[in-house]
mmCIF file of C-alpha atoms in Angstrom:
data_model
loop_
_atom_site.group_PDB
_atom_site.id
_atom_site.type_symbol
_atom_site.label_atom_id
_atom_site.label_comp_id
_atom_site.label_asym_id
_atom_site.label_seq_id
_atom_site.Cartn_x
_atom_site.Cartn_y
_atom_site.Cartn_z
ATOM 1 C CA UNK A 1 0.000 0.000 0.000
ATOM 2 C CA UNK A 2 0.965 3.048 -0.159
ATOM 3 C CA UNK A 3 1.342 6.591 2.415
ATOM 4 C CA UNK A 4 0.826 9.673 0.601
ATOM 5 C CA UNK A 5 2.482 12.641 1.958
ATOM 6 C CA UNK A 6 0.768 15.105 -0.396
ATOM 7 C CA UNK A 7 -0.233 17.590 2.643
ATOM 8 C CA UNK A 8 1.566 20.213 3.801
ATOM 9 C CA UNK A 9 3.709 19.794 7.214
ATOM 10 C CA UNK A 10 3.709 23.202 8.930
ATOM 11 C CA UNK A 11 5.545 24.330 12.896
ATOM 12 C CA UNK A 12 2.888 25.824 15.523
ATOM 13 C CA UNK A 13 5.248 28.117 17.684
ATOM 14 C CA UNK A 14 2.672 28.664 19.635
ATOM 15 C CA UNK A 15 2.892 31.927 18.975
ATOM 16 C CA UNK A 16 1.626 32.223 15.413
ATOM 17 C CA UNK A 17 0.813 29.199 12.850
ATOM 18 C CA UNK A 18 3.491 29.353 10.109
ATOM 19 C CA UNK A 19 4.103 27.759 6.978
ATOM 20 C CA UNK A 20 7.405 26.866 6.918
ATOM 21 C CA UNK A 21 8.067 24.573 3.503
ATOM 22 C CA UNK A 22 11.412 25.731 2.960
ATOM 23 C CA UNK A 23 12.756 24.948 6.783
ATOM 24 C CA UNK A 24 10.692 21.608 7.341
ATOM 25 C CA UNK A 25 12.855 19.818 4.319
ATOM 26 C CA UNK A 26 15.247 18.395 6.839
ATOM 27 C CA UNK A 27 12.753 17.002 9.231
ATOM 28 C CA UNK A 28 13.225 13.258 10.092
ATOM 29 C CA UNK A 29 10.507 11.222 9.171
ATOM 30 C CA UNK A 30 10.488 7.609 11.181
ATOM 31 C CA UNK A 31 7.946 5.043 10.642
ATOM 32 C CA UNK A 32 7.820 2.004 12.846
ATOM 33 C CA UNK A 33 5.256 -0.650 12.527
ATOM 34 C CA UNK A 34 2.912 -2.077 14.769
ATOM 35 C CA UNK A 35 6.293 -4.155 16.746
ATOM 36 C CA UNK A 36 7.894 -0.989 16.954
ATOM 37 C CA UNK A 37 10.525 -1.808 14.443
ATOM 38 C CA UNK A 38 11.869 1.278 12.399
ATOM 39 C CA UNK A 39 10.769 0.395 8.871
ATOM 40 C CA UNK A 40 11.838 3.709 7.525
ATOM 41 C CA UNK A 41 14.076 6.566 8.208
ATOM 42 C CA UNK A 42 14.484 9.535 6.007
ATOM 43 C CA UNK A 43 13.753 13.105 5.488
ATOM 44 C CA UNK A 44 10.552 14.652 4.317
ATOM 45 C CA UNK A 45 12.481 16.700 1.804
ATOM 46 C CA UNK A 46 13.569 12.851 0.476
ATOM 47 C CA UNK A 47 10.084 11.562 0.168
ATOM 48 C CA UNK A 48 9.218 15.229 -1.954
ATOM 49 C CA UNK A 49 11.503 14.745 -3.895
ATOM 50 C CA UNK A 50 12.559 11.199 -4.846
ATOM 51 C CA UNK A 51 9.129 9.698 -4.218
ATOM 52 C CA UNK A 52 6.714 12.521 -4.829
ATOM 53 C CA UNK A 53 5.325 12.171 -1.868
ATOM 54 C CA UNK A 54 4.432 8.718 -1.774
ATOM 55 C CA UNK A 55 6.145 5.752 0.806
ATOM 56 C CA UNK A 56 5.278 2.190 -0.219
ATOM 57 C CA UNK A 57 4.786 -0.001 2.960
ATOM 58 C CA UNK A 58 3.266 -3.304 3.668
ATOM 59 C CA UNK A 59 0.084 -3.943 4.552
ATOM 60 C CA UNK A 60 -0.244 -3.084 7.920
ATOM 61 C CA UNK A 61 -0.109 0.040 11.229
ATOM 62 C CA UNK A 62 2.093 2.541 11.419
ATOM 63 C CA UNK A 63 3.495 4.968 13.757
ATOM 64 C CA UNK A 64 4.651 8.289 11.815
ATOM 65 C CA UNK A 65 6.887 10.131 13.506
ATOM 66 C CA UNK A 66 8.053 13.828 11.893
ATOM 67 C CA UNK A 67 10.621 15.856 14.171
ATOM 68 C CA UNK A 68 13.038 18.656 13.762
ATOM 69 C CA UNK A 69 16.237 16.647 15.460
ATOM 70 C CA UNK A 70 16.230 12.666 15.056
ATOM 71 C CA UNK A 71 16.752 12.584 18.939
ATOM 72 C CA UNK A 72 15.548 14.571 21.639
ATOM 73 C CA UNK A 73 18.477 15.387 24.260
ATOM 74 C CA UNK A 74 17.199 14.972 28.203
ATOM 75 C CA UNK A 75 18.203 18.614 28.653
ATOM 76 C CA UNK A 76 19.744 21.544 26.604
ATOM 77 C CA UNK A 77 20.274 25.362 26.101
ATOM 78 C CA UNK A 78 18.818 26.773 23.634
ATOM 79 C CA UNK A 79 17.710 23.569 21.367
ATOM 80 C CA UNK A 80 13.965 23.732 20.624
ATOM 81 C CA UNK A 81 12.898 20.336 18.717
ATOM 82 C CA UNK A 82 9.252 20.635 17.124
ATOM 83 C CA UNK A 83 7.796 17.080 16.086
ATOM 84 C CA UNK A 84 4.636 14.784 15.838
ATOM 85 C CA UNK A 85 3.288 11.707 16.104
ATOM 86 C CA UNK A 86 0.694 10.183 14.137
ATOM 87 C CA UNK A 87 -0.476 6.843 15.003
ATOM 88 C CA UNK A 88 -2.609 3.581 13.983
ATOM 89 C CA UNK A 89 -1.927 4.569 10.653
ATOM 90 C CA UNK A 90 -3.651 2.308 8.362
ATOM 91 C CA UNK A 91 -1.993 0.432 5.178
ATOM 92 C CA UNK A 92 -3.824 -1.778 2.976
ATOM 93 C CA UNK A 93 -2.711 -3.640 -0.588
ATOM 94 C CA UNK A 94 -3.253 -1.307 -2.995
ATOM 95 C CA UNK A 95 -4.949 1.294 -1.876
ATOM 96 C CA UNK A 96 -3.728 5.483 -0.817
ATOM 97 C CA UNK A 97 -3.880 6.295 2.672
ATOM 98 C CA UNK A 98 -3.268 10.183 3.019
ATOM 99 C CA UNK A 99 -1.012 11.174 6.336
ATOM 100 C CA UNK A 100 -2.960 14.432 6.312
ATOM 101 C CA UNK A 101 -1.842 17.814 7.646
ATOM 102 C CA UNK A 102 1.238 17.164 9.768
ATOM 103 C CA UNK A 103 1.072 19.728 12.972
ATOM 104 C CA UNK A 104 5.143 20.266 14.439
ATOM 105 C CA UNK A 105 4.847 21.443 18.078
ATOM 106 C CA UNK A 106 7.215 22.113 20.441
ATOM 107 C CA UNK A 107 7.888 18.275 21.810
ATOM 108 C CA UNK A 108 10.097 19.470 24.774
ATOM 109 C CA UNK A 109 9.332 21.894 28.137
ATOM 110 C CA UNK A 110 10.986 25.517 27.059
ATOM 111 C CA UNK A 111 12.293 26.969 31.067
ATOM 112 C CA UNK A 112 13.490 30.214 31.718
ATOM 113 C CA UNK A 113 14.662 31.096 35.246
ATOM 114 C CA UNK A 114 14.908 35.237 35.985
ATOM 115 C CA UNK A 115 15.070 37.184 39.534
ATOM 116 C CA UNK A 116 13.435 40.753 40.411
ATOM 117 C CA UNK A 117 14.740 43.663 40.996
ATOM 118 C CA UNK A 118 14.108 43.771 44.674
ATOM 119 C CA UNK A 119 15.470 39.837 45.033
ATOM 120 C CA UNK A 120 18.848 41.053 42.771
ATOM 121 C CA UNK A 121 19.840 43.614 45.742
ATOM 122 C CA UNK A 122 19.803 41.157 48.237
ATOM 123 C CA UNK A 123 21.837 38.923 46.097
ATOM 124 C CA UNK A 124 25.900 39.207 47.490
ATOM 125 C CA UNK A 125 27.938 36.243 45.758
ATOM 126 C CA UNK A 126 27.667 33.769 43.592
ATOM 127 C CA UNK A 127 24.974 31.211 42.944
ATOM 128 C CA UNK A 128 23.631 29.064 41.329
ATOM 129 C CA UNK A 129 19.879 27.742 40.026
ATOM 130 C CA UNK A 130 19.443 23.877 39.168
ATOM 131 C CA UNK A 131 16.362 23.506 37.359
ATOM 132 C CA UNK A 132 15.459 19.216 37.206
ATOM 133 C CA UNK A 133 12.822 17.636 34.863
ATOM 134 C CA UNK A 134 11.950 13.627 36.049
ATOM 135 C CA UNK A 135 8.731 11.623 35.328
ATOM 136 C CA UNK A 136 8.059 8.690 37.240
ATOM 137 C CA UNK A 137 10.417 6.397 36.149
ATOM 138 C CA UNK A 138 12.924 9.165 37.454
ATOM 139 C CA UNK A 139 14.349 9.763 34.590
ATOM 140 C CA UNK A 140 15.200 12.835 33.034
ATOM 141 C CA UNK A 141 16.906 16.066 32.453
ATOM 142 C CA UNK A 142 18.758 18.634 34.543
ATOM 143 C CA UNK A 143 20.476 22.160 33.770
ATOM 144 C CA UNK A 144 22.269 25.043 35.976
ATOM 145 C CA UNK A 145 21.436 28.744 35.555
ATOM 146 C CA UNK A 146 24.615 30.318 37.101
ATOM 147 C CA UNK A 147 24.453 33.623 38.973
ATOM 148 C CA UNK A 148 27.696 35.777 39.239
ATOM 149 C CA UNK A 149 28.652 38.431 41.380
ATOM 150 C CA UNK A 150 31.155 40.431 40.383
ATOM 151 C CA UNK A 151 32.306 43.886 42.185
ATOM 152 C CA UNK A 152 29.053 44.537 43.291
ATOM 153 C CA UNK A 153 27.175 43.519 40.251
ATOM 154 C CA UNK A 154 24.570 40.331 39.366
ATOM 155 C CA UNK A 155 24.608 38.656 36.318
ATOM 156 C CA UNK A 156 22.938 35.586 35.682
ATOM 157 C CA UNK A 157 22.001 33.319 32.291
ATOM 158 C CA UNK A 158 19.323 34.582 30.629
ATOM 159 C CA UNK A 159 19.221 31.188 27.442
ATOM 160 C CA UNK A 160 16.457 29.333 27.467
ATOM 161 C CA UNK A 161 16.707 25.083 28.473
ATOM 162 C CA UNK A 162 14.557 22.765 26.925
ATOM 163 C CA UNK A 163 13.798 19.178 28.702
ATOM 164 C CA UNK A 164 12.465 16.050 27.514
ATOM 165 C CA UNK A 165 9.174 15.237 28.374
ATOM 166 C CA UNK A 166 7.832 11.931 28.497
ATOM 167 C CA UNK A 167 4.882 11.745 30.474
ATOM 168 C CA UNK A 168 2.838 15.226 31.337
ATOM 169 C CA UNK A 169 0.383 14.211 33.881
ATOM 170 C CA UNK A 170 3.675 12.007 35.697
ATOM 171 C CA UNK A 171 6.235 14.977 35.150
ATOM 172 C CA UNK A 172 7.658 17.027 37.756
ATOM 173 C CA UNK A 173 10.002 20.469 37.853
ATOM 174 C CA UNK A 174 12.055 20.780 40.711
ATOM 175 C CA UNK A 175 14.452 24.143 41.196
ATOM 176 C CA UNK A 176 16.677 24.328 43.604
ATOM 177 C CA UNK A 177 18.857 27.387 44.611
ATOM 178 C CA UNK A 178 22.218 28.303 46.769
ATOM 179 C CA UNK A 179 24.187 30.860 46.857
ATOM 180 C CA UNK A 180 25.320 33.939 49.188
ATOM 181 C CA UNK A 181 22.124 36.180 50.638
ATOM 182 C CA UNK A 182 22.360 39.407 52.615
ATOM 183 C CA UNK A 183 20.178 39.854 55.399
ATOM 184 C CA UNK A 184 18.527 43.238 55.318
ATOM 185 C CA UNK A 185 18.643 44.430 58.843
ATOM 186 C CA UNK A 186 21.557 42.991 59.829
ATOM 187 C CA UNK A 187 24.151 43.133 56.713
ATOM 188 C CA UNK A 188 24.862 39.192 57.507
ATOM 189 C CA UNK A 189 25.592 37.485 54.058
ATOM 190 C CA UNK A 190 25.035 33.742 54.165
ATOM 191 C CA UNK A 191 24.701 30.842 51.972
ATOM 192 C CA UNK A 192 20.573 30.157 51.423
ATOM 193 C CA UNK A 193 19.157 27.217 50.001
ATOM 194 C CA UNK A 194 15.484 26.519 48.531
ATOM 195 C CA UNK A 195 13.691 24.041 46.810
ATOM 196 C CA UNK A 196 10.435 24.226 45.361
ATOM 197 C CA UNK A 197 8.270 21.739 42.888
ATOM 198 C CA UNK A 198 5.256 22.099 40.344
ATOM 199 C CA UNK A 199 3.855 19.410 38.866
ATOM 200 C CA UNK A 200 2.101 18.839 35.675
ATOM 201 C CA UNK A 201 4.931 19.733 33.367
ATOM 202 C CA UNK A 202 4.342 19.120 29.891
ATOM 203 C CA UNK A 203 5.414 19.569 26.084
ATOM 204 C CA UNK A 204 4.988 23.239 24.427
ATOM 205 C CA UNK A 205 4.700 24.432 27.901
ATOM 206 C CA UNK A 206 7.106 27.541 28.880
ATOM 207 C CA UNK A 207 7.911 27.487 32.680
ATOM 208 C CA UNK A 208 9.277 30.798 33.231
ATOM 209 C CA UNK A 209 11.037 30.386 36.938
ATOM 210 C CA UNK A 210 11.269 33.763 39.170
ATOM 211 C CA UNK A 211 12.855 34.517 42.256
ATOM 212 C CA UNK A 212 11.150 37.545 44.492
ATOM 213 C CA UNK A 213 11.489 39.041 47.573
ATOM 214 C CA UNK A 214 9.268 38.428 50.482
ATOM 215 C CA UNK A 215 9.044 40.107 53.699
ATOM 216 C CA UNK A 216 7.173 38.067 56.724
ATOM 217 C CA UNK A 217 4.762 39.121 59.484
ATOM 218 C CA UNK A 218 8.139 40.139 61.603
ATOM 219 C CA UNK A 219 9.868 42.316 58.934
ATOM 220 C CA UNK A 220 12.391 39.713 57.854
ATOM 221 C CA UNK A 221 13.513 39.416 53.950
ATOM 222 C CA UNK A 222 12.944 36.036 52.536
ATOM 223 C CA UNK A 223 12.044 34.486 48.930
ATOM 224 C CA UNK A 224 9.810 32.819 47.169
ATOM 225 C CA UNK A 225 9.738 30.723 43.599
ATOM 226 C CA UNK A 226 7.426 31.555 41.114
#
């Protein structure tokens, strides 16, 4: 039988939907049968163009697969992968089964970690921000967001990580922090840890991580994750 790729494949950014047939030639394009066994691996530029759109299989299901990167690393700066899954894709002898429109998301979670202005001035050495991404198998991802103090002034990584994410309603996002705090009434600079979780991470989700300033019933500076 044969697959027709005769639609269009186009990126949602989330942002705006774009048509992007010039950038999407060098998308893999993995289909695995109903064992899971990679039958094919190419490009969608190769099927275009060498087999006008058209993939002969055997009768049977498919899984179609169409992503931006082969491979999706557990955690990275800066490396958005956009991809989809199709499955129980139908084959039979003989006859045309069309993929249909083929949707790219965002397959990873994009996290961006950032402090206010009130939070930076209590800030008085280095530190650092681990940002963790496990499901419940515990695996997963994790990345540091360094802060650096230098002469009196803060300076921390503003690129954006993207994680792998597995399983959404079994993800979770843990941040942790340390690093050298000065205490508002008394001058004292010490090291101050936190760690805070949120659950229900997913893919095309941006988690953008803030650090503020509190103060508590008594008057005493303290902070929070957002």
């Amino acid at each position: 039988g044969t697959l027709s790729f005769a639609g269009e494949m186009i990126v949602d950014e989330n942002v705006e939907l774009v048509t992007r047939a010039g950038e999407v030639d060098n998308y893999s394009i993995l289909i695995y049968n109903s064992d899971e066994v990679l039958c094919l691996d190419t490009t969608y530029g190769a099927i275009l163009n060498n087999t006008q759109g058209e993939v002969l299989l055997p009768e049977g299901t498919y899984t179609v697969v169409a992503q931006s990167a082969k491979t999706v690393p557990a955690a990275a700066f800066e490396t958005p992968i956009y991809g989809v899954t199709k499955e129980n894709i139908q084959i039979k002898a003989g006859e045309t089964t069309p993929i249909g429109e083929l949707v790219c998301k965002l397959v990873q979670c994009k996290v961006s970690v950032a402090y206010n202005d009130d939070f930076v001035k209590m800030i008085a050495g280095n530190c650092t921000t681990t940002v963790s991404i496990t499901d419940s198998s515990s695996q997963g991802g994790e990345l540091e967001y360094p802060v650096t103090y230098t002469n009196g002034k803060v300076s921390y990584k503003k690129e954006n990580g993207f994680f792998q994410v597995n399983n959404g309603a079994n993800t979770t996002m843990e941040v942790k922090f340390s690093g050298s705090i000065r205490d508002d009434k008394t001058g004292d600079i010490t090291t101050q840890r936190m760690t805070k979780a949120f659950d229900g991470i997913a893919a095309a989700q941006w988690r953008m991580i803030k650090f503020i300033k509190k103060v508590n019933g008594e008057g005493n500076a303290t902070f929070d994750i957002v």
